[in-house]
Amino acid sequence: MSLYGDYDPKNIFAKILSGDIPCAKVYEDARILSFMDAFPQAKGHTLVIPKVSARNLFDIRCEDLQNLIAHTQKIGRAVRSALEPDGIRIAQFNGEAAGQTVFHIHFHIIPAWDDAAPRAHASGQMADMAELKDLASRIKAKL
Ligand code: AMP
């Protein structure tokens, strides 16, 4: 059912947007925020979210979605330059059955290396904030 329904203004990403929960910020402008995933599937796992209240791909206005994916490409390029992975997965989930755990639309940028298997999605292993901030500043430097 989580594919349907109203936007919850108390979701974790809404709290990050309002500054109530801290994040390791990579990029921010009037419409977009990007930060490091706190439970990364791989080193450099970065999230890109819009500053509009949309649960998923089907709720968001087309114009906001275009802006979101354009920024995912731009920030993904910076992740590529900063970390030089062998591959990068771009992921986006809609509804709990599909793996979505935070109901504010977002794109995942997940670097991949030939010799390292990624951790499972939503594995619950929290990263060290200092390490995330260091990664964020390396990515920011390439924007
Ligand atoms: P999804 O499961 O596609 O909805 O993705 C939500 C992502 O948010 C997961 O990869 C979580 O690891 C990540 N996440 C959850 N809480 C936080 C947080 N406080 N700061 C940063 N990332 C988070």
XYZ file of N, CA, C and O and ligand atoms in Angstrom:
595
model
N 0.814 -1.223 0.000
C 0.000 0.000 0.000
C 0.848 1.274 0.000
O 0.362 2.350 -0.274
N 2.125 1.142 0.352
C 2.946 2.349 0.471
C 3.176 3.030 -0.874
O 3.706 4.127 -0.928
N 2.757 2.376 -1.946
C 2.862 3.011 -3.265
C 1.811 4.112 -3.410
O 1.933 5.001 -4.242
N 0.789 4.041 -2.565
C -0.327 4.987 -2.625
C -0.398 5.768 -1.320
O 0.203 5.394 -0.336
N -1.157 6.831 -1.305
C -1.383 7.552 -0.052
C -0.783 8.931 -0.059
O -0.285 9.409 -1.079
N -0.815 9.564 1.113
C -0.374 10.954 1.246
C 1.088 11.017 1.667
O 1.605 10.093 2.295
N 1.709 12.130 1.355
C 3.081 12.406 1.775
C 3.106 12.594 3.288
O 2.290 13.342 3.839
N 4.060 11.928 3.960
C 4.222 12.093 5.412
C 5.285 13.155 5.666
O 6.473 12.902 5.441
N 4.891 14.340 6.157
C 5.871 15.420 6.361
C 6.877 15.121 7.468
O 7.813 15.899 7.672
N 6.703 13.998 8.174
C 7.648 13.639 9.250
C 8.616 12.556 8.809
O 9.308 11.964 9.638
N 8.676 12.247 7.510
C 9.622 11.205 7.066
C 11.067 11.690 7.245
O 11.317 12.897 7.377
N 12.002 10.750 7.238
C 13.403 11.079 7.564
C 13.979 12.151 6.631
O 14.692 13.056 7.077
N 13.678 12.063 5.353
C 14.265 13.045 4.425
C 13.638 14.427 4.604
O 14.329 15.445 4.423
N 12.363 14.486 4.995
C 11.744 15.782 5.305
C 12.473 16.397 6.502
O 12.719 17.612 6.539
N 12.860 15.550 7.469
C 13.578 16.052 8.656
C 14.991 16.491 8.294
O 15.526 17.431 8.892
N 15.601 15.820 7.330
C 16.926 16.263 6.864
C 16.778 17.604 6.137
O 17.564 18.529 6.355
N 15.734 17.734 5.314
C 15.507 18.989 4.587
C 15.261 20.155 5.540
O 15.718 21.280 5.290
N 14.567 19.885 6.647
C 14.270 20.974 7.595
C 15.442 21.230 8.539
O 15.402 22.186 9.323
N 16.475 20.376 8.482
C 17.646 20.563 9.341
C 17.487 19.907 10.708
O 18.351 20.050 11.572
N 16.396 19.173 10.926
C 16.180 18.517 12.224
C 17.082 17.293 12.409
O 17.351 16.880 13.537
N 17.488 16.679 11.273
C 18.414 15.539 11.320
C 19.635 15.936 10.478
O 19.470 16.475 9.382
N 20.856 15.709 10.993
C 22.048 16.113 10.240
C 22.324 15.185 9.059
O 21.847 14.047 9.014
N 23.091 15.705 8.105
C 23.517 14.867 6.977
C 24.900 15.320 6.525
O 25.328 16.435 6.858
N 25.579 14.455 5.782
C 26.871 14.812 5.177
C 26.547 15.344 3.780
O 26.392 14.585 2.820
N 26.455 16.673 3.681
C 25.930 17.313 2.476
C 26.945 17.353 1.334
O 28.114 17.682 1.544
N 26.461 17.020 0.145
C 27.292 17.065 -1.067
C 26.941 18.296 -1.895
O 27.823 18.970 -2.442
N 25.641 18.596 -1.978
C 25.182 19.673 -2.875
C 23.834 20.183 -2.375
O 23.007 19.396 -1.898
N 23.614 21.495 -2.514
C 22.288 22.046 -2.221
C 22.029 23.270 -3.072
O 22.908 24.108 -3.277
N 20.811 23.359 -3.611
C 20.346 24.615 -4.218
C 18.882 24.782 -3.829
O 18.395 24.080 -2.933
N 18.163 25.690 -4.479
C 16.781 25.993 -4.084
C 15.843 24.805 -4.282
O 14.795 24.719 -3.641
N 16.220 23.844 -5.139
C 15.284 22.761 -5.479
C 15.781 21.360 -5.150
O 15.009 20.400 -5.215
N 17.084 21.237 -4.843
C 17.712 19.909 -4.703
C 18.602 19.865 -3.475
O 19.278 20.845 -3.138
N 18.638 18.691 -2.815
C 19.635 18.417 -1.774
C 20.256 17.058 -2.072
O 19.543 16.118 -2.445
N 21.566 16.973 -1.916
C 22.265 15.705 -2.094
C 23.163 15.474 -0.880
O 23.826 16.395 -0.401
N 23.172 14.235 -0.385
C 23.948 13.903 0.812
C 24.331 12.429 0.781
O 23.764 11.636 0.009
N 25.283 12.078 1.657
C 25.757 10.697 1.701
C 24.718 9.816 2.397
O 24.133 10.204 3.415
N 24.496 8.615 1.847
C 23.617 7.640 2.504
C 24.277 7.209 3.817
O 25.457 6.875 3.845
N 23.521 7.245 4.903
C 24.073 6.919 6.225
C 24.281 5.412 6.411
O 24.975 4.992 7.338
N 23.653 4.607 5.566
C 23.801 3.139 5.627
C 24.264 2.665 4.248
O 23.527 1.981 3.523
N 25.473 3.054 3.863
C 25.880 2.908 2.458
C 26.022 1.456 1.996
O 26.515 0.612 2.751
N 25.604 1.230 0.775
C 25.790 -0.104 0.174
C 27.202 -0.254 -0.355
O 27.667 -1.366 -0.604
N 27.871 0.876 -0.573
C 29.264 0.884 -1.039
C 29.848 2.245 -0.687
O 29.095 3.203 -0.424
N 31.174 2.335 -0.694
C 31.829 3.624 -0.428
C 31.340 4.663 -1.441
O 31.337 4.392 -2.646
N 30.912 5.817 -0.953
C 30.493 6.881 -1.866
C 29.014 6.860 -2.221
O 28.560 7.645 -3.049
N 28.246 5.974 -1.576
C 26.791 5.892 -1.840
C 26.158 7.254 -1.512
O 26.161 7.704 -0.374
N 25.607 7.876 -2.533
C 25.099 9.251 -2.430
C 23.622 9.273 -2.805
O 23.184 8.521 -3.676
N 22.854 10.134 -2.130
C 21.428 10.281 -2.431
C 21.154 11.664 -2.995
O 21.818 12.634 -2.607
N 20.183 11.744 -3.886
C 19.772 13.037 -4.460
C 18.264 13.144 -4.278
O 17.522 12.259 -4.726
N 17.827 14.220 -3.607
C 16.387 14.374 -3.344
C 15.918 15.760 -3.771
O 16.686 16.723 -3.724
N 14.635 15.864 -4.173
C 14.095 17.181 -4.499
C 13.512 17.835 -3.245
O 13.169 17.137 -2.289
N 13.355 19.154 -3.286
C 12.743 19.851 -2.149
C 11.238 20.002 -2.369
O 10.668 21.047 -2.086
N 10.626 18.994 -2.942
C 9.166 18.997 -3.077
C 8.634 17.766 -2.352
O 9.336 16.769 -2.206
N 7.389 17.876 -1.897
C 6.800 16.801 -1.104
C 6.176 15.748 -2.010
O 4.965 15.758 -2.247
N 6.999 14.856 -2.534
C 6.512 13.789 -3.410
C 7.028 12.462 -2.884
O 8.201 12.337 -2.542
N 6.146 11.475 -2.794
C 6.540 10.167 -2.259
C 7.368 9.358 -3.242
O 8.274 8.633 -2.851
N 7.010 9.455 -4.517
C 7.661 8.554 -5.481
C 7.592 9.114 -6.895
O 7.106 10.232 -7.117
N 8.058 8.331 -7.836
C 8.170 8.750 -9.247
C 6.817 9.135 -9.850
O 6.758 9.911 -10.793
N 5.754 8.581 -9.286
C 4.433 8.786 -9.871
C 3.727 10.003 -9.285
O 2.737 10.479 -9.840
N 4.255 10.511 -8.150
C 3.654 11.683 -7.501
C 4.293 12.982 -7.959
O 3.685 14.043 -7.858
N 5.544 12.924 -8.393
C 6.308 14.150 -8.638
C 5.940 14.758 -9.996
O 5.651 14.033 -10.954
N 5.953 16.092 -10.055
C 5.686 16.773 -11.333
C 6.829 16.462 -12.290
O 7.997 16.397 -11.894
N 6.492 16.335 -13.559
C 7.476 15.958 -14.579
C 8.668 16.922 -14.575
O 9.824 16.495 -14.642
N 8.384 18.193 -14.439
C 9.449 19.210 -14.465
C 10.412 19.026 -13.276
O 11.629 19.169 -13.413
N 9.864 18.685 -12.117
C 10.714 18.449 -10.940
C 11.520 17.156 -11.097
O 12.664 17.065 -10.643
N 10.914 16.164 -11.744
C 11.614 14.898 -11.995
C 12.777 15.114 -12.970
O 13.878 14.573 -12.780
N 12.541 15.928 -13.984
C 13.610 16.226 -14.956
C 14.783 16.908 -14.260
O 15.947 16.574 -14.496
N 14.451 17.848 -13.377
C 15.507 18.553 -12.638
C 16.250 17.590 -11.709
O 17.479 17.645 -11.584
N 15.503 16.662 -11.106
C 16.104 15.690 -10.183
C 17.062 14.751 -10.924
O 18.178 14.502 -10.461
N 16.656 14.255 -12.074
C 17.526 13.306 -12.789
C 18.729 14.040 -13.396
O 19.836 13.498 -13.436
N 18.512 15.304 -13.803
C 19.648 16.085 -14.328
C 20.705 16.279 -13.230
O 21.914 16.170 -13.494
N 20.248 16.524 -12.006
C 21.201 16.681 -10.896
C 21.820 15.342 -10.498
O 22.969 15.293 -10.066
N 21.061 14.258 -10.665
C 21.628 12.931 -10.375
C 22.781 12.651 -11.344
O 23.827 12.128 -10.954
N 22.604 13.051 -12.605
C 23.695 12.876 -13.572
C 24.904 13.728 -13.181
O 26.048 13.245 -13.159
N 24.652 14.998 -12.842
C 25.742 15.925 -12.501
C 26.510 15.438 -11.261
O 27.749 15.399 -11.256
N 25.765 15.028 -10.225
C 26.414 14.582 -8.991
C 27.056 13.200 -9.210
O 28.140 12.920 -8.695
N 26.423 12.374 -10.030
C 27.016 11.078 -10.382
C 28.363 11.244 -11.084
O 29.307 10.482 -10.846
N 28.456 12.255 -11.941
C 29.749 12.525 -12.595
C 30.808 12.917 -11.576
O 31.977 12.524 -11.685
N 30.390 13.697 -10.564
C 31.347 14.113 -9.526
C 31.778 12.902 -8.687
O 32.950 12.788 -8.314
N 30.838 11.985 -8.408
C 31.184 10.749 -7.681
C 32.192 9.954 -8.512
O 33.198 9.450 -7.993
N 31.945 9.871 -9.811
C 32.854 9.129 -10.705
C 34.251 9.738 -10.674
O 35.249 9.025 -10.550
N 34.335 11.074 -10.768
C 35.658 11.732 -10.757
C 36.353 11.576 -9.420
O 37.571 11.389 -9.358
N 35.583 11.687 -8.329
C 36.212 11.682 -6.999
C 36.700 10.291 -6.609
O 37.755 10.163 -5.988
N 35.938 9.252 -6.955
C 36.236 7.912 -6.426
C 36.732 6.926 -7.470
O 37.208 5.845 -7.131
N 36.587 7.263 -8.738
C 37.033 6.416 -9.844
C 36.613 4.952 -9.695
O 37.456 4.039 -9.718
N 35.308 4.706 -9.505
C 34.844 3.307 -9.405
C 34.865 2.638 -10.774
O 35.020 3.306 -11.805
N 34.662 1.307 -10.772
C 34.593 0.576 -12.055
C 33.199 0.693 -12.671
O 33.030 0.536 -13.885
N 32.199 0.946 -11.837
C 30.827 1.104 -12.327
C 30.033 1.952 -11.345
O 30.497 2.232 -10.234
N 28.859 2.386 -11.771
C 27.967 3.136 -10.871
C 26.540 2.674 -11.124
O 26.075 2.693 -12.266
N 25.870 2.265 -10.056
C 24.437 1.945 -10.175
C 23.619 3.168 -9.794
O 23.923 3.844 -8.794
N 22.597 3.455 -10.583
C 21.620 4.486 -10.238
C 20.337 3.725 -9.917
O 19.851 2.944 -10.747
N 19.795 3.915 -8.691
C 18.612 3.148 -8.284
C 17.524 4.065 -7.756
O 17.808 5.162 -7.231
N 16.297 3.614 -7.906
C 15.142 4.388 -7.422
C 13.995 3.401 -7.211
O 13.674 2.624 -8.103
N 13.396 3.391 -6.014
C 12.367 2.403 -5.665
C 11.042 3.097 -5.375
O 11.022 4.189 -4.802
N 9.962 2.444 -5.746
C 8.620 2.998 -5.528
C 7.765 1.987 -4.784
O 7.396 0.952 -5.356
N 7.449 2.284 -3.511
C 6.615 1.394 -2.706
C 7.447 0.378 -1.940
O 8.515 -0.048 -2.403
N 6.946 0.018 -0.777
C 7.651 -0.915 0.118
C 7.941 -2.250 -0.573
O 9.017 -2.815 -0.410
N 6.988 -2.734 -1.356
C 7.166 -4.031 -2.022
C 8.338 -4.004 -2.992
O 8.944 -5.029 -3.285
N 8.668 -2.807 -3.473
C 9.779 -2.653 -4.417
C 11.085 -2.326 -3.704
O 12.120 -2.156 -4.348
N 11.052 -2.192 -2.378
C 12.276 -1.922 -1.629
C 12.388 -0.519 -1.075
O 13.367 -0.189 -0.409
N 11.402 0.344 -1.332
C 11.491 1.722 -0.819
C 11.290 1.725 0.692
O 10.380 1.054 1.215
N 12.161 2.442 1.403
C 12.042 2.516 2.864
C 11.807 3.940 3.352
O 11.353 4.143 4.468
N 12.153 4.931 2.539
C 11.887 6.337 2.892
C 10.988 6.900 1.798
O 11.369 6.911 0.616
N 9.810 7.403 2.222
C 8.789 7.761 1.241
C 8.830 9.238 0.868
O 7.840 9.974 0.993
N 10.008 9.634 0.420
C 10.273 10.939 -0.213
C 11.159 10.576 -1.399
O 12.254 10.020 -1.204
N 10.689 10.872 -2.604
C 11.412 10.377 -3.789
C 12.903 10.726 -3.754
O 13.283 11.843 -3.353
N 13.742 9.791 -4.191
C 15.189 10.013 -4.237
C 15.822 9.059 -5.234
O 15.290 7.984 -5.506
N 16.970 9.471 -5.729
C 17.814 8.588 -6.539
C 19.046 8.214 -5.729
O 19.619 9.051 -5.024
N 19.433 6.936 -5.847
C 20.677 6.452 -5.250
C 21.767 6.490 -6.321
O 21.537 6.070 -7.462
N 22.951 6.943 -5.935
C 24.152 6.829 -6.775
C 25.084 5.890 -6.007
O 25.566 6.240 -4.919
N 25.304 4.690 -6.548
C 26.051 3.672 -5.793
C 27.262 3.210 -6.603
O 27.124 2.455 -7.587
N 28.457 3.666 -6.211
C 29.660 3.226 -6.919
C 29.868 1.721 -6.761
O 29.451 1.126 -5.755
N 30.491 1.114 -7.757
C 30.761 -0.336 -7.719
C 32.207 -0.579 -8.161
O 32.710 0.113 -9.053
N 32.829 -1.556 -7.498
C 34.208 -1.928 -7.846
C 34.251 -3.404 -8.227
O 33.501 -4.210 -7.643
N 35.111 -3.739 -9.175
C 35.209 -5.125 -9.646
C 35.484 -6.100 -8.504
O 34.981 -7.218 -8.503
N 36.288 -5.653 -7.523
C 36.734 -6.586 -6.483
C 35.984 -6.417 -5.155
O 36.442 -6.910 -4.135
N 34.845 -5.718 -5.155
C 34.105 -5.540 -3.895
C 32.611 -5.695 -4.138
O 32.033 -4.945 -4.917
N 31.998 -6.670 -3.445
C 30.547 -6.864 -3.589
C 29.825 -5.787 -2.780
O 30.251 -5.461 -1.665
N 28.752 -5.204 -3.318
C 28.007 -4.192 -2.555
C 27.258 -4.828 -1.381
O 26.902 -6.004 -1.440
N 27.066 -4.044 -0.320
C 26.224 -4.520 0.783
C 24.766 -4.487 0.329
O 24.409 -3.773 -0.604
N 23.930 -5.249 1.049
C 22.507 -5.307 0.683
C 21.837 -3.958 0.917
O 22.267 -3.178 1.784
N 20.802 -3.699 0.148
C 19.987 -2.494 0.319
C 19.382 -2.498 1.727
O 18.914 -3.531 2.201
N 19.420 -1.333 2.398
C 18.837 -1.178 3.741
C 19.358 -2.235 4.717
O 18.608 -2.863 5.451
N 20.683 -2.443 4.728
C 21.290 -3.474 5.578
C 21.357 -3.049 7.046
O 21.570 -3.876 7.928
N 21.215 -1.758 7.295
C 21.196 -1.291 8.674
C 22.566 -1.039 9.281
O 22.679 -0.787 10.464
N 23.637 -1.098 8.468
C 24.986 -0.837 8.990
C 25.312 0.646 8.839
O 25.568 1.112 7.722
N 25.300 1.367 9.954
C 25.475 2.823 9.879
C 26.943 3.194 9.695
O 27.820 2.625 10.344
N 27.185 4.165 8.826
C 28.560 4.602 8.576
C 28.969 5.672 9.581
O 28.124 6.311 10.214
N 30.271 5.868 9.687
C 30.827 6.888 10.569
C 30.631 8.268 9.929
O 30.990 8.471 8.766
N 30.066 9.220 10.668
C 29.741 10.550 10.114
C 30.992 11.282 9.613
O 30.951 11.940 8.579
N 32.106 11.135 10.323
C 33.339 11.818 9.903
C 33.799 11.293 8.540
O 34.212 12.062 7.661
N 33.685 9.967 8.360
C 34.060 9.371 7.062
C 33.122 9.840 5.958
O 33.548 10.138 4.834
N 31.818 9.923 6.271
C 30.844 10.389 5.273
C 31.127 11.836 4.884
O 31.029 12.214 3.713
N 31.492 12.647 5.869
C 31.777 14.068 5.579
C 33.022 14.198 4.717
O 33.094 15.062 3.834
N 33.994 13.340 4.959
C 35.210 13.349 4.146
C 34.877 12.972 2.691
O 35.313 13.644 1.743
N 34.063 11.926 2.524
C 33.652 11.527 1.167
C 32.858 12.650 0.504
O 33.057 12.964 -0.680
N 31.955 13.265 1.271
C 31.125 14.354 0.721
C 32.008 15.495 0.229
O 31.769 16.057 -0.849
N 33.051 15.826 0.985
C 33.885 16.954 0.546
C 34.721 16.579 -0.679
O 34.959 17.424 -1.554
N 35.106 15.292 -0.802
C 35.836 14.864 -2.010
C 34.929 14.944 -3.247
O 35.358 15.355 -4.325
N 33.663 14.570 -3.075
C 32.719 14.620 -4.198
C 32.401 16.077 -4.550
O 32.406 16.479 -5.722
N 32.165 16.883 -3.503
C 31.855 18.310 -3.682
C 32.952 19.002 -4.482
O 32.682 19.865 -5.321
N 34.183 18.628 -4.190
C 35.330 19.267 -4.872
C 35.315 19.011 -6.382
O 35.954 19.745 -7.144
N 34.594 17.991 -6.832
C 34.551 17.652 -8.269
C 33.306 18.222 -8.951
O 33.114 18.031 -10.156
N 32.460 18.908 -8.199
C 31.238 19.454 -8.820
C 31.532 20.726 -9.610
O 32.376 21.511 -9.222
P 15.045 3.588 -0.130
O 15.099 2.304 0.632
O 15.218 3.462 -1.614
O 13.804 4.356 0.264
O 16.298 4.432 0.323
C 16.383 5.130 1.522
C 17.838 5.275 1.820
O 17.963 6.231 2.850
C 18.513 3.990 2.308
O 19.599 3.672 1.438
C 18.984 4.345 3.713
O 20.244 3.787 3.998
C 19.056 5.847 3.658
N 18.882 6.524 4.935
C 18.007 6.231 5.924
N 18.139 7.116 6.948
C 19.107 7.985 6.573
C 19.698 9.135 7.195
N 19.305 9.572 8.395
N 20.680 9.785 6.525
C 21.086 9.365 5.309
N 20.574 8.292 4.676
C 19.591 7.611 5.288
